[in-house]
């Protein structure tokens, strides 16, 4: 356990640093300084956070341009005709109609439900990020929508690992002096986060015997997070940096 902790701590110092931002989708919310601009831009980037990181960043910048580089103002004050500019937006299976729905839904959430931090609410210390995602999902899709749009928001009740939303929550909740994650949400504790589970993280975790489950699903993400919590109970998900960094760079 000591050697594993030392390896994880070393990997944390290698990737949890300002230089990491420039080549990661978290670059997009780092273009902003106000809380609502950060959380809204980060949400939209998390929606498209699969595939090559360079492609994600390029499409994230395009979305911010379409929002006049003022995502919070655009979400709150856009009119139906303003959504037409998104009709031609495509990123893999996510298209313009999906983006138009999320923009309209977020407007309602900010004007009527207290915003994204409130929408991702946790009720009690025994709940985890999956409870927050489930409540957000129910609120989001209480609005009229095409069924195809639901596939872009992971569903914990169907055993989805919800990698992108767990990554989003890590960005919003975790705080340390390195300045990568934002730590601007105070209603969720770092200990309640779930490690974002992608193919790179899962592969490295299995090699380190931090993960035994073969499927990359909710149960696997919970198992990995639980094992990381034995090493750091208050902030287990910080080791996502070490696992992802080693995986994406082929170090393990």
Coordinates of N, CA, C and O in Angstrom, one line a residue, residues 33 54 99 125 143 150-151 171 201 235:
X33 N -13.5 33.7 -15.7 CA -13.2 34.0 -14.3 C -14.5 34.0 -13.4 O -14.3 33.8 -12.2
X54 N -7.7 17.2 -28.6 CA -7.6 18.4 -29.5 C -8.9 18.7 -30.1 O -9.2 19.9 -30.3
X99 N -27.7 20.5 -28.6 CA -27.2 21.7 -28.0 C -28.3 22.7 -27.7 O -28.4 23.4 -26.7
X125 N -24.6 13.2 4.0 CA -23.2 12.7 3.9 C -23.2 11.3 3.3 O -22.1 10.9 2.7
X143 N -38.2 18.6 -18.9 CA -38.5 19.5 -20.0 C -38.7 18.7 -21.3 O -38.1 17.6 -21.5
X150 N -31.2 12.1 -24.6 CA -30.9 11.5 -23.3 C -29.6 10.7 -23.3 O -29.0 10.6 -22.2
X151 N -29.2 10.2 -24.5 CA -28.0 9.4 -24.5 C -26.7 10.2 -24.1 O -25.7 9.6 -23.8
X171 N -14.2 18.8 -11.6 CA -13.7 20.2 -11.9 C -14.4 21.2 -11.0 O -13.7 22.1 -10.5
X201 N -8.0 5.3 -17.6 CA -8.0 5.2 -16.1 C -8.3 3.7 -15.7 O -7.6 3.2 -14.8
X235 N -10.2 13.0 -0.2 CA -10.1 13.5 -1.6 C -9.6 12.3 -2.5 O -8.6 12.5 -3.2

